[in-house]
Short mmCIF file of C-alpha atoms and ligand atoms in Angstrom, two decimals:
data_model
loop_
_atom_site.label_atom_id
_atom_site.label_comp_id
_atom_site.label_asym_id
_atom_site.label_seq_id
_atom_site.Cartn_x
_atom_site.Cartn_y
_atom_site.Cartn_z
CA UNK A 149 159.47 70.06 116.88
CA UNK A 150 155.95 71.38 116.23
CA UNK A 151 154.21 69.38 113.56
CA UNK A 152 151.14 69.78 111.38
CA UNK A 153 148.21 68.36 113.35
CA UNK A 154 146.85 65.10 112.00
CA UNK A 155 143.45 65.48 113.67
CA UNK A 156 142.23 68.82 112.24
CA UNK A 157 140.62 69.77 108.93
CA UNK A 158 142.21 73.17 108.45
CA UNK A 159 143.54 74.67 111.68
CA UNK A 160 147.31 74.29 111.82
CA UNK A 161 147.67 72.86 108.30
CA UNK A 162 149.86 75.87 107.63
CA UNK A 163 152.18 75.95 110.63
CA UNK A 164 154.72 78.72 110.93
CA UNK A 165 157.26 78.15 113.69
CA UNK A 166 159.74 80.86 114.62
CA UNK A 167 162.11 80.40 117.59
CA UNK A 168 161.60 84.03 118.60
CA UNK A 169 159.44 86.98 117.57
CA UNK A 170 158.03 90.15 119.10
CA UNK A 171 154.49 88.86 119.24
CA UNK A 172 152.84 86.00 117.37
CA UNK A 173 149.75 88.20 117.04
CA UNK A 174 151.74 90.87 115.23
CA UNK A 175 153.44 88.35 112.98
CA UNK A 176 150.13 86.64 112.23
CA UNK A 177 148.56 89.98 111.48
CA UNK A 178 151.20 90.68 108.81
CA UNK A 179 150.90 87.17 107.37
CA UNK A 180 147.11 87.39 107.37
CA UNK A 181 147.34 90.16 104.75
CA UNK A 182 149.10 87.86 102.29
CA UNK A 183 146.84 85.96 99.86
CA UNK A 184 148.96 82.81 100.34
CA UNK A 185 147.98 82.65 104.02
CA UNK A 186 145.14 80.20 104.47
CA UNK A 187 142.41 80.26 107.07
CA UNK A 188 143.60 78.25 110.07
CA UNK A 189 147.28 79.14 109.69
CA UNK A 190 149.06 79.00 113.04
CA UNK A 191 152.09 81.01 114.12
CA UNK A 192 153.92 79.52 117.10
CA UNK A 193 157.06 80.58 118.92
CA UNK A 194 159.22 79.61 121.89
CA UNK A 195 159.77 83.18 122.94
CA UNK A 196 158.06 86.54 122.48
CA UNK A 197 160.13 89.64 123.11
CA UNK A 198 157.06 91.85 123.31
CA UNK A 199 154.07 89.59 123.95
CA UNK A 200 150.77 91.43 124.14
CA UNK A 201 148.04 90.94 126.73
CA UNK A 202 144.57 92.38 127.05
CA UNK A 203 144.02 96.01 128.02
CA UNK A 204 147.44 97.01 126.63
CA UNK A 205 149.28 94.80 129.14
CA UNK A 206 152.36 92.77 128.32
CA UNK A 207 152.28 88.98 128.27
CA UNK A 208 155.38 87.50 129.85
CA UNK A 209 156.10 83.79 129.49
CA UNK A 210 159.31 81.92 130.19
CA UNK A 211 161.02 80.93 126.96
CA UNK A 212 160.37 77.39 125.70
CA UNK A 213 158.12 76.40 128.61
CA UNK A 214 154.69 77.46 127.45
CA UNK A 215 152.42 77.56 124.42
CA UNK A 216 152.44 80.97 122.78
CA UNK A 217 150.71 80.94 119.42
CA UNK A 218 148.20 82.65 117.18
CA UNK A 219 145.56 81.25 114.82
CA UNK A 220 144.46 83.23 111.77
CA UNK A 221 140.74 82.82 111.19
CA UNK A 222 138.44 84.32 108.56
CA UNK A 223 134.98 84.23 110.13
CA UNK A 224 133.20 85.99 107.25
CA UNK A 225 129.97 84.47 108.53
CA UNK A 226 129.99 86.87 111.52
CA UNK A 227 129.06 90.51 111.28
CA UNK A 228 130.86 93.10 113.38
CA UNK A 229 128.40 93.23 116.27
CA UNK A 230 128.53 89.42 116.58
CA UNK A 231 132.27 89.29 117.11
CA UNK A 232 131.94 88.20 120.73
CA UNK A 233 130.62 84.86 119.46
CA UNK A 234 134.13 84.05 118.34
CA UNK A 235 135.42 84.74 121.87
CA UNK A 236 132.83 82.24 123.09
CA UNK A 237 133.92 79.54 120.63
CA UNK A 238 137.60 80.04 121.50
CA UNK A 239 137.00 80.02 125.26
CA UNK A 240 134.90 76.85 124.95
CA UNK A 241 137.54 75.11 122.82
CA UNK A 242 140.32 75.87 125.29
CA UNK A 243 138.23 74.91 128.30
CA UNK A 244 137.10 71.65 126.61
CA UNK A 245 140.75 70.80 126.09
CA UNK A 246 141.66 71.59 129.71
CA UNK A 247 138.73 69.62 131.09
CA UNK A 248 140.02 66.58 129.19
CA UNK A 249 143.57 67.16 130.39
CA UNK A 250 143.09 67.95 134.04
CA UNK A 251 140.76 66.81 136.77
CA UNK A 252 140.08 70.24 138.31
CA UNK A 253 137.45 72.92 137.94
CA UNK A 254 137.91 74.89 134.72
CA UNK A 255 136.08 78.18 134.37
CA UNK A 256 135.94 81.14 132.00
CA UNK A 257 136.46 84.57 133.45
CA UNK A 258 134.68 87.02 131.15
CA UNK A 259 135.60 87.82 128.49
CA UNK A 260 137.96 84.90 127.93
CA UNK A 261 140.54 84.23 130.61
CA UNK A 262 140.68 80.56 131.41
CA UNK A 263 140.98 79.68 135.09
CA UNK A 264 141.65 76.43 136.86
CA UNK A 265 140.62 76.35 140.52
CA UNK A 266 140.29 80.14 140.31
CA UNK A 267 143.80 80.82 138.97
CA UNK A 268 144.63 81.97 135.45
CA UNK A 269 146.18 79.29 133.26
CA UNK A 270 145.49 80.77 129.84
CA UNK A 271 145.03 84.21 128.31
CA UNK A 272 143.45 85.02 124.96
CA UNK A 273 143.88 88.13 122.86
CA UNK A 274 141.59 88.33 119.82
CA UNK A 275 142.24 91.16 117.38
CA UNK A 276 139.59 91.46 114.68
CA UNK A 277 140.15 93.24 111.40
CA UNK A 278 136.87 94.50 110.01
CA UNK A 279 135.96 95.09 106.38
CA UNK A 280 132.77 97.14 106.39
CA UNK A 281 130.29 95.24 108.51
CA UNK A 282 132.06 91.86 108.33
CA UNK A 283 135.15 90.43 109.96
CA UNK A 284 137.86 89.89 107.38
CA UNK A 285 140.45 88.36 109.71
CA UNK A 286 140.59 87.34 113.33
CA UNK A 287 143.96 87.13 114.93
CA UNK A 288 143.45 84.76 117.84
CA UNK A 289 146.42 84.82 120.21
CA UNK A 290 146.70 82.28 122.97
CA UNK A 291 149.14 82.02 125.85
CA UNK A 292 148.79 78.76 127.80
CA UNK A 293 150.95 78.27 130.88
CA UNK A 294 152.36 74.78 130.65
CA UNK A 295 155.74 73.87 132.17
CA UNK A 296 156.53 77.19 133.87
CA UNK A 297 156.31 76.99 137.67
CA UNK A 298 157.40 80.44 138.87
CA UNK A 299 155.10 83.36 138.21
CA UNK A 300 155.22 87.04 138.98
CA UNK A 301 151.52 87.02 139.88
CA UNK A 302 150.11 84.84 142.61
CA UNK A 303 146.85 84.30 140.75
CA UNK A 304 148.62 82.53 137.87
CA UNK A 305 149.04 78.80 137.51
CA UNK A 306 150.18 76.27 134.93
CA UNK A 307 149.46 72.69 133.96
CA UNK A 308 152.87 71.73 135.33
CA UNK A 309 152.03 73.18 138.76
CA UNK A 310 148.66 71.46 138.81
CA UNK A 311 149.76 68.02 137.64
CA UNK A 312 153.44 68.07 138.59
CA UNK A 313 154.76 66.72 135.32
CA UNK A 314 156.48 68.08 132.24
CA UNK A 315 154.24 68.23 129.19
CA UNK A 316 155.34 67.84 125.56
CA UNK A 317 154.34 71.16 123.97
CA UNK A 318 153.84 69.82 120.40
CA UNK A 319 151.36 67.17 121.53
CA UNK A 320 149.44 69.68 123.63
CA UNK A 321 149.26 72.11 120.73
CA UNK A 322 147.92 69.43 118.41
CA UNK A 323 145.17 68.45 120.88
CA UNK A 324 144.29 72.03 121.69
CA UNK A 325 143.97 73.01 118.02
CA UNK A 326 141.70 70.03 117.48
CA UNK A 327 139.35 71.11 120.29
CA UNK A 328 139.33 74.68 119.04
CA UNK A 329 138.49 73.64 115.51
CA UNK A 330 135.51 71.60 116.75
CA UNK A 331 134.08 74.71 118.47
CA UNK A 332 134.84 76.99 115.52
CA UNK A 333 133.00 74.63 113.17
CA UNK A 334 130.11 74.47 115.64
CA UNK A 335 129.92 78.28 115.55
CA UNK A 336 130.13 78.29 111.76
CA UNK A 337 127.27 75.83 111.49
CA UNK A 338 125.03 78.09 113.58
CA UNK A 339 124.78 76.39 117.00
CA UNK A 340 125.13 79.70 118.73
CA UNK A 341 122.45 79.48 121.44
CA UNK A 342 123.80 76.16 122.63
CA UNK A 343 127.30 77.59 122.80
CA UNK A 344 126.20 80.66 124.74
CA UNK A 345 124.54 78.39 127.30
CA UNK A 346 127.70 76.32 127.71
CA UNK A 347 129.75 79.51 128.03
CA UNK A 348 127.40 80.78 130.76
CA UNK A 349 127.59 77.48 132.61
CA UNK A 350 131.37 77.83 132.80
CA UNK A 351 131.36 81.53 133.68
CA UNK A 352 133.44 82.42 136.73
CA UNK A 353 131.55 84.12 139.62
CA UNK A 354 128.21 83.70 137.84
CA UNK A 355 125.25 84.03 140.22
CA UNK A 356 127.56 84.81 143.16
CA UNK A 357 127.70 88.14 144.95
CA UNK A 358 131.10 89.85 144.58
CA UNK A 359 132.80 93.22 144.51
CA UNK A 360 133.74 94.82 141.18
CA UNK A 361 135.24 98.13 140.20
CA UNK A 362 134.43 100.51 137.36
CA UNK A 363 135.95 103.95 136.84
CA UNK A 364 137.73 103.52 140.20
CA UNK A 365 134.46 103.04 142.08
CA UNK A 366 133.82 99.73 143.83
CA UNK A 367 130.36 98.21 143.88
CA UNK A 368 128.86 94.87 144.74
CA UNK A 369 126.79 92.84 142.37
CA UNK A 370 126.10 89.48 140.83
CA UNK A 371 127.07 88.40 137.31
CA UNK A 372 123.92 87.27 135.52
CA UNK A 373 125.22 86.72 131.99
CA UNK A 374 126.11 88.54 128.80
CA UNK A 375 123.99 90.51 126.34
CA UNK A 376 123.81 90.05 122.53
CA UNK A 377 127.01 91.98 121.95
CA UNK A 378 128.96 90.18 124.69
CA UNK A 379 128.71 92.88 127.35
CA UNK A 380 128.85 91.55 130.91
CA UNK A 381 125.59 91.93 132.84
CA UNK A 382 126.02 92.58 136.55
CA UNK A 383 122.94 92.85 138.72
CA UNK A 384 123.29 95.51 141.41
CA UNK A 385 121.00 96.98 144.03
CA UNK A 386 120.04 99.72 141.59
CA UNK A 387 119.43 97.42 138.63
CA UNK A 388 121.42 95.70 135.90
CA UNK A 389 124.64 97.28 134.68
CA UNK A 390 126.26 96.41 131.33
CA UNK A 391 130.02 96.48 130.78
CA UNK A 392 132.15 96.29 127.66
CA UNK A 393 135.68 94.96 127.79
CA UNK A 394 138.06 97.13 129.83
CA UNK A 395 135.18 98.82 131.69
CA UNK A 396 135.06 96.61 134.77
CA UNK A 397 137.50 94.73 136.97
CA UNK A 398 136.92 91.91 139.39
CA UNK A 399 137.90 92.86 142.96
CA UNK A 400 136.91 90.16 145.50
C1 BTN B 230 145.70 88.26 128.34
O1 BTN B 230 145.17 87.46 129.10
O2 BTN B 230 146.06 89.36 128.73
C2 BTN B 230 145.90 87.87 126.90
C3 BTN B 230 147.21 87.19 126.72
C4 BTN B 230 147.45 86.71 125.30
C5 BTN B 230 148.85 86.22 125.12
C6 BTN B 230 149.08 85.56 123.79
S1 BTN B 230 150.64 84.77 123.71
C7 BTN B 230 150.45 84.53 122.00
C8 BTN B 230 149.77 85.76 121.44
N1 BTN B 230 150.74 86.77 121.05
C9 BTN B 230 150.68 87.85 121.82
O3 BTN B 230 151.41 88.85 121.70
N2 BTN B 230 149.71 87.71 122.74
C10 BTN B 230 149.01 86.45 122.58
#
């Protein structure tokens, strides 16, 4: 049912569909080691038995109702400390796609959750394999909630809930891969400052005062942006604080 996208240059030209697997990220990671695996190869499944989320969480998605896939990229043009730039390109590509699909407010919750009207519609798990100072492979896993309508968490949503229709997964995948390729090529051709600005413009809770938590201590502050390595900058009464992934949670 999934088909090789007609509108991309290299993403999805190698398309590996499996009805079920543990995790498309794990499968892609094994395939990425093989010389026959090309940059842009996509692994897609209907059902993951052990889907992985950020921070060691599990990613649960109803079988056959959502997009669960992984893209294998080889961003040799990025050095290790620039790896967050790939997160930016991926988050922009997904949010571009959603903005074209749905007439609601799409935002990016740092580092790269995609929210619509404040609820999570898509999660991204990027696992980079480094060789020395460069990135040899990036395993870019994406879970997009599409036709599922019941969720365990009240802050989750899906395209089906928002638009009240059933989407054809293969067509969505094709369009999404196209948008992601455009942003990846933009990153590769060096338009990084422009992309960071667009990312900041879509950043959830930016310039608003909210409560966060770090090491089990709540504090209030205002997100002001990200630094060169992708750390979140939160302005507090005592000055700016910088957080790496997993070091801060959004409270209210
Ligand atoms: C998150 O928001 O916690 C990240 C979720 C990432 C889920 C996707 S589904 C496809 C790919 N394979 C996995 O095991 N995880 C990612």
